[in-house]
Structures are given as structure tokens and as C-alpha cells.
CSV table of C-alpha atoms in Angstrom, one decimal:
chain,number,residue,atom,x,y,z
A,17,UNK,CA,42.3,-140.0,110.8
A,18,UNK,CA,40.5,-138.9,113.6
A,19,UNK,CA,36.8,-138.8,114.7
A,20,UNK,CA,34.1,-137.8,116.9
A,21,UNK,CA,32.4,-140.6,118.9
A,22,UNK,CA,28.9,-139.7,119.6
A,23,UNK,CA,26.2,-140.9,122.4
A,24,UNK,CA,22.8,-141.5,121.4
A,25,UNK,CA,21.6,-138.1,122.3
A,26,UNK,CA,23.7,-136.8,119.8
A,27,UNK,CA,27.0,-135.2,121.5
A,28,UNK,CA,30.2,-135.8,120.7
A,29,UNK,CA,31.9,-137.7,124.0
A,30,UNK,CA,35.6,-138.3,122.8
A,31,UNK,CA,37.6,-138.6,120.0
A,32,UNK,CA,39.3,-141.8,118.3
A,33,UNK,CA,41.0,-142.9,115.7
A,34,UNK,CA,40.5,-144.3,112.4
A,35,UNK,CA,42.7,-146.1,110.0
A,36,UNK,CA,43.6,-143.7,106.9
A,37,UNK,CA,43.6,-147.5,104.7
A,38,UNK,CA,39.9,-147.6,105.2
A,39,UNK,CA,38.7,-144.4,106.1
A,40,UNK,CA,40.7,-142.2,103.9
A,41,UNK,CA,41.8,-144.1,101.1
A,42,UNK,CA,41.4,-142.7,97.4
A,43,UNK,CA,38.2,-144.1,96.1
A,44,UNK,CA,38.1,-146.8,93.3
A,45,UNK,CA,34.9,-146.0,91.2
A,46,UNK,CA,35.5,-149.4,89.5
A,47,UNK,CA,35.6,-151.3,92.2
A,48,UNK,CA,32.2,-150.1,93.7
A,49,UNK,CA,30.4,-150.8,90.5
A,50,UNK,CA,32.1,-154.2,90.6
A,51,UNK,CA,31.1,-155.2,93.7
A,52,UNK,CA,27.3,-153.8,93.6
A,53,UNK,CA,26.9,-155.1,90.1
A,54,UNK,CA,27.8,-158.4,91.4
A,55,UNK,CA,25.6,-157.9,94.4
A,56,UNK,CA,22.6,-157.6,92.1
A,57,UNK,CA,23.3,-160.5,89.8
A,58,UNK,CA,23.7,-162.7,92.5
A,59,UNK,CA,20.0,-161.7,94.2
A,60,UNK,CA,18.6,-162.5,91.0
A,61,UNK,CA,16.3,-165.6,90.6
A,62,UNK,CA,16.8,-166.5,86.9
A,63,UNK,CA,13.1,-167.7,87.0
A,64,UNK,CA,11.9,-166.1,84.0
A,65,UNK,CA,10.8,-168.4,81.2
A,66,UNK,CA,9.1,-168.8,77.7
A,67,UNK,CA,7.7,-171.6,75.6
A,68,UNK,CA,9.0,-172.5,72.4
A,69,UNK,CA,7.4,-173.9,69.7
A,70,UNK,CA,7.9,-177.3,71.5
A,71,UNK,CA,5.9,-176.2,74.6
A,72,UNK,CA,3.3,-174.6,73.5
A,73,UNK,CA,-0.4,-176.4,73.2
A,74,UNK,CA,-1.3,-176.9,69.7
A,75,UNK,CA,-1.9,-179.7,67.3
A,76,UNK,CA,0.7,-181.1,65.3
A,77,UNK,CA,-1.7,-181.4,62.0
A,78,UNK,CA,0.1,-179.9,59.4
A,79,UNK,CA,-3.1,-176.6,58.4
A,80,UNK,CA,-3.0,-177.2,54.6
A,81,UNK,CA,-1.6,-178.9,51.8
A,82,UNK,CA,1.8,-178.0,50.7
A,83,UNK,CA,1.2,-177.1,47.2
A,84,UNK,CA,-1.7,-175.8,45.0
A,85,UNK,CA,-3.6,-173.4,47.8
A,86,UNK,CA,-2.0,-170.3,46.6
A,87,UNK,CA,-0.8,-169.6,49.8
A,88,UNK,CA,2.9,-170.2,51.6
A,89,UNK,CA,4.0,-173.1,53.0
A,90,UNK,CA,3.0,-173.9,56.4
A,91,UNK,CA,3.9,-177.3,58.8
A,92,UNK,CA,2.7,-176.3,62.3
A,93,UNK,CA,0.2,-174.3,64.2
A,94,UNK,CA,3.0,-173.3,66.9
A,95,UNK,CA,5.0,-171.7,64.7
A,96,UNK,CA,6.6,-168.8,65.9
A,97,UNK,CA,5.1,-166.5,63.0
A,98,UNK,CA,1.5,-167.6,63.7
A,99,UNK,CA,-0.5,-166.0,66.6
A,100,UNK,CA,-0.5,-168.3,69.7
A,101,UNK,CA,2.4,-169.9,68.6
A,102,UNK,CA,6.1,-170.4,70.7
A,103,UNK,CA,8.4,-167.1,71.4
A,104,UNK,CA,11.9,-167.5,70.2
A,105,UNK,CA,15.2,-166.1,71.9
A,106,UNK,CA,13.1,-165.8,75.0
A,107,UNK,CA,14.1,-165.8,78.3
A,108,UNK,CA,14.9,-169.4,79.7
A,109,UNK,CA,16.0,-170.4,83.5
A,110,UNK,CA,19.5,-169.4,84.0
A,111,UNK,CA,21.8,-168.9,87.1
A,112,UNK,CA,22.7,-165.3,86.9
A,113,UNK,CA,25.2,-165.0,89.7
A,114,UNK,CA,29.1,-165.0,89.5
A,115,UNK,CA,31.9,-164.4,91.9
A,116,UNK,CA,34.6,-161.1,92.0
A,117,UNK,CA,38.3,-161.5,93.3
A,118,UNK,CA,38.3,-160.8,96.9
A,119,UNK,CA,40.7,-157.8,96.8
A,120,UNK,CA,38.4,-156.4,94.7
A,121,UNK,CA,35.4,-156.6,96.9
A,122,UNK,CA,37.9,-155.3,99.7
A,123,UNK,CA,38.7,-152.6,97.8
A,124,UNK,CA,35.1,-151.6,96.9
A,125,UNK,CA,34.2,-151.9,100.8
A,126,UNK,CA,37.2,-149.6,102.0
A,127,UNK,CA,36.3,-147.3,98.8
A,128,UNK,CA,32.8,-146.8,99.9
A,129,UNK,CA,33.9,-146.0,103.4
A,130,UNK,CA,36.2,-143.6,102.8
A,131,UNK,CA,33.9,-141.7,100.1
A,132,UNK,CA,31.1,-141.8,103.2
A,133,UNK,CA,33.5,-140.3,105.6
A,134,UNK,CA,34.7,-137.5,102.9
A,135,UNK,CA,30.8,-136.7,102.4
A,136,UNK,CA,30.3,-136.0,106.3
A,137,UNK,CA,27.7,-139.3,106.5
A,138,UNK,CA,29.7,-141.3,109.0
A,139,UNK,CA,28.6,-141.4,112.8
A,140,UNK,CA,30.6,-143.2,115.4
A,141,UNK,CA,28.4,-144.0,117.7
A,142,UNK,CA,28.9,-145.7,121.4
A,143,UNK,CA,27.8,-149.2,121.6
A,144,UNK,CA,24.1,-149.5,122.5
A,145,UNK,CA,21.7,-152.3,122.3
A,146,UNK,CA,17.8,-152.8,122.7
A,147,UNK,CA,17.3,-155.4,125.1
A,148,UNK,CA,13.5,-155.2,124.8
A,149,UNK,CA,13.6,-155.9,120.9
A,150,UNK,CA,10.8,-153.4,120.4
A,151,UNK,CA,11.2,-151.0,117.6
A,152,UNK,CA,9.7,-148.1,119.4
A,153,UNK,CA,12.9,-148.1,122.0
A,154,UNK,CA,15.1,-148.5,118.9
A,155,UNK,CA,13.7,-145.2,116.8
A,156,UNK,CA,13.7,-143.6,120.3
A,157,UNK,CA,17.4,-144.1,120.8
A,158,UNK,CA,18.6,-143.3,117.0
A,159,UNK,CA,16.2,-140.3,116.5
A,160,UNK,CA,19.0,-137.9,117.4
A,161,UNK,CA,21.6,-140.1,115.3
A,162,UNK,CA,19.2,-140.1,112.1
A,163,UNK,CA,15.6,-139.4,111.8
A,164,UNK,CA,13.9,-140.9,108.4
A,165,UNK,CA,16.5,-141.3,105.9
A,166,UNK,CA,18.2,-144.1,104.5
A,167,UNK,CA,20.5,-145.4,107.3
A,168,UNK,CA,22.9,-148.5,108.1
A,169,UNK,CA,24.0,-149.2,111.0
A,170,UNK,CA,27.3,-151.5,111.2
A,171,UNK,CA,27.1,-154.0,114.1
A,172,UNK,CA,30.2,-155.2,116.5
A,173,UNK,CA,28.4,-158.7,116.2
A,174,UNK,CA,25.0,-160.5,114.9
A,175,UNK,CA,22.9,-158.5,117.7
A,176,UNK,CA,19.7,-160.6,117.6
A,177,UNK,CA,17.7,-157.7,119.4
A,178,UNK,CA,18.9,-154.9,117.3
A,179,UNK,CA,18.1,-156.4,114.4
A,180,UNK,CA,14.5,-157.7,115.6
A,181,UNK,CA,14.0,-154.1,116.6
A,182,UNK,CA,14.7,-152.5,113.3
A,183,UNK,CA,13.4,-155.0,110.9
A,184,UNK,CA,9.9,-153.2,110.8
A,185,UNK,CA,11.7,-150.0,109.9
A,186,UNK,CA,11.8,-149.3,106.1
A,187,UNK,CA,14.8,-146.9,106.2
A,188,UNK,CA,16.9,-148.8,108.6
A,189,UNK,CA,18.9,-151.6,107.8
A,190,UNK,CA,22.0,-153.4,109.8
A,191,UNK,CA,25.3,-155.0,108.5
A,192,UNK,CA,27.8,-156.7,110.5
A,193,UNK,CA,31.1,-155.3,110.2
A,194,UNK,CA,32.4,-158.2,108.6
A,195,UNK,CA,29.6,-159.0,106.2
A,196,UNK,CA,29.4,-155.3,104.9
A,197,UNK,CA,26.9,-155.2,101.5
A,198,UNK,CA,28.4,-152.6,98.7
A,199,UNK,CA,24.7,-151.9,97.5
A,200,UNK,CA,23.5,-150.7,101.0
A,201,UNK,CA,26.4,-149.2,101.8
A,202,UNK,CA,26.4,-146.7,98.6
A,203,UNK,CA,23.4,-145.8,98.6
A,204,UNK,CA,22.5,-145.2,102.4
A,205,UNK,CA,22.2,-141.3,103.3
A,206,UNK,CA,23.5,-141.9,107.1
A,207,UNK,CA,26.2,-144.5,108.0
A,208,UNK,CA,26.3,-145.3,111.7
A,209,UNK,CA,29.1,-147.6,113.0
A,210,UNK,CA,29.2,-148.9,116.6
A,211,UNK,CA,32.4,-147.7,118.3
A,212,UNK,CA,33.5,-151.5,118.5
A,213,UNK,CA,32.8,-152.2,114.9
A,214,UNK,CA,34.7,-149.3,113.8
A,215,UNK,CA,38.0,-150.9,115.7
A,216,UNK,CA,36.9,-153.8,113.9
A,217,UNK,CA,37.1,-152.6,110.7
A,218,UNK,CA,40.3,-150.8,111.3
A,219,UNK,CA,41.8,-154.1,111.9
A,220,UNK,CA,39.8,-156.1,109.4
A,221,UNK,CA,40.0,-153.9,106.4
A,222,UNK,CA,43.7,-152.6,106.8
A,223,UNK,CA,46.0,-154.3,104.7
A,224,UNK,CA,48.7,-152.1,105.7
A,225,UNK,CA,48.6,-153.6,109.2
A,226,UNK,CA,51.3,-156.0,110.5
A,227,UNK,CA,50.6,-159.4,110.3
A,228,UNK,CA,53.5,-161.3,111.0
A,229,UNK,CA,57.0,-161.9,109.1
A,230,UNK,CA,54.8,-163.5,106.5
A,231,UNK,CA,57.3,-166.6,107.0
A,232,UNK,CA,55.4,-170.3,107.1
A,233,UNK,CA,57.0,-173.4,108.0
A,234,UNK,CA,56.2,-176.2,105.5
A,235,UNK,CA,54.2,-178.9,106.4
A,236,UNK,CA,56.3,-182.2,106.6
A,237,UNK,CA,55.3,-184.4,104.0
A,238,UNK,CA,53.8,-188.0,105.2
A,239,UNK,CA,56.1,-190.6,104.6
A,240,UNK,CA,54.9,-193.2,101.9
A,241,UNK,CA,53.9,-196.7,102.7
A,242,UNK,CA,56.8,-198.4,101.6
A,243,UNK,CA,59.4,-196.6,103.3
A,244,UNK,CA,57.3,-196.9,106.6
A,245,UNK,CA,57.2,-200.5,106.3
A,246,UNK,CA,60.6,-200.6,105.7
A,247,UNK,CA,61.7,-198.8,108.3
A,248,UNK,CA,59.5,-201.2,110.5
A,249,UNK,CA,61.1,-204.2,109.8
A,250,UNK,CA,64.9,-202.9,109.4
């Protein structure tokens, strides 16, 4: 598919070709769901914790004798049925992170890119940088492309100056072309992709591109120590 390349003033300057396998493919909603769920789960700290009956501060003395009082038997004041006692089945520190297949993650990314392209939320922008690293200069540079709306900028590399300039802008976030985040991409209102980053995305996610004949030479196994010694002494 073809798309326009825009300058910072918001005007189209030329056209470029985008890979259909990345920007114009069928959207897999299931892959998007699993990718976003995985990212949110991996961000969870898992530090929530309650105290059970063995951890609350209380006396181990039996409140009253077992029989003869007419009341129900009781053994400890830390019992969960008592006010101030321990809690049962509450949260404990745990690791919520898990992994998903690499192919599923790649499918989710290209599905989101295709979805944004179909919704006309993608703008391919000429490569630029912010040499001063100032927030004002960055906001002024992209005001004609995205203003005061949730925007993601896909960079061609880890441009420290652009990231520095945009870290104080609450509606702006940055991603490298080879480290995309499904959550940020899916919920952004505008997706700005640098021209070089768009070309890199075509190569990075286009699985239909030829990648050789697929025949790899098997590495020769090292000779065993016994055979090597025998050959040396012969």
C-alpha cells in the first residue's frame, strides 16, 4: 500500500510504499487482546499482602475455658472470625508475569498497525530530531501533526534527545521500531512514524519477505577426545 510522507508543517511531500503484510493485513482481535493483557500483567508489582492468623499481633492464650461457659469454644484471639484477627484467602506476594509466543506478539503488533492505518490514524513523517532537547521545540515541531491528543511517535533508533524533550508531555510517548508496545499503540489517537522507522518496520515485521533458501549447514560435531588421541598416536 502507498501512503503520504508528511513534513513537519503538515504538508505531504512525497509517497512511499508500505508492506501490506504489516500495514494492510487482517486484524486479529484475539492476538491484540493477549498482547495487551500480557503487557499489563508483566507490569504488576504483586506486592499486595495480608496477615493471616499466624502473623497478626495477639496473645496465644485461650480466651476462656473450653466448657461450662455456654459460649462457643475459642482457641485464639487471632482467629479470622474475631475482629482484629487474621484474614483468610487474602492476597500474597506473587509474580504475575508470564510469556506469550513470539509469533503471537508479532501478529498483535502488525494487527494494531493495520488497524490504525485503516482508521487513518497513521502519519509517516520525515526524519527529524530535537538537538536542543527542549520540550518547547518538540511541541512546536509536531503541532501541525498532533496536538493535545494521545500520540505515539515511532523512532528509527533510541534518540535520547527526542525522548528527553518529550518526557514532560503527558499526551506524548515514544517507541523504537523494534520494541513496540501493544497497549500504547492500541490506545493512541495518533501514530506518528518516522520515515526511516516505517522502512525498518516493513523489514522487521514483514514475514513474507524472502530470507534466503532456508538451508543451513549443520555444524560439524567436534571429535571425541578418545578418537583425537588415537589419531594423534597412530
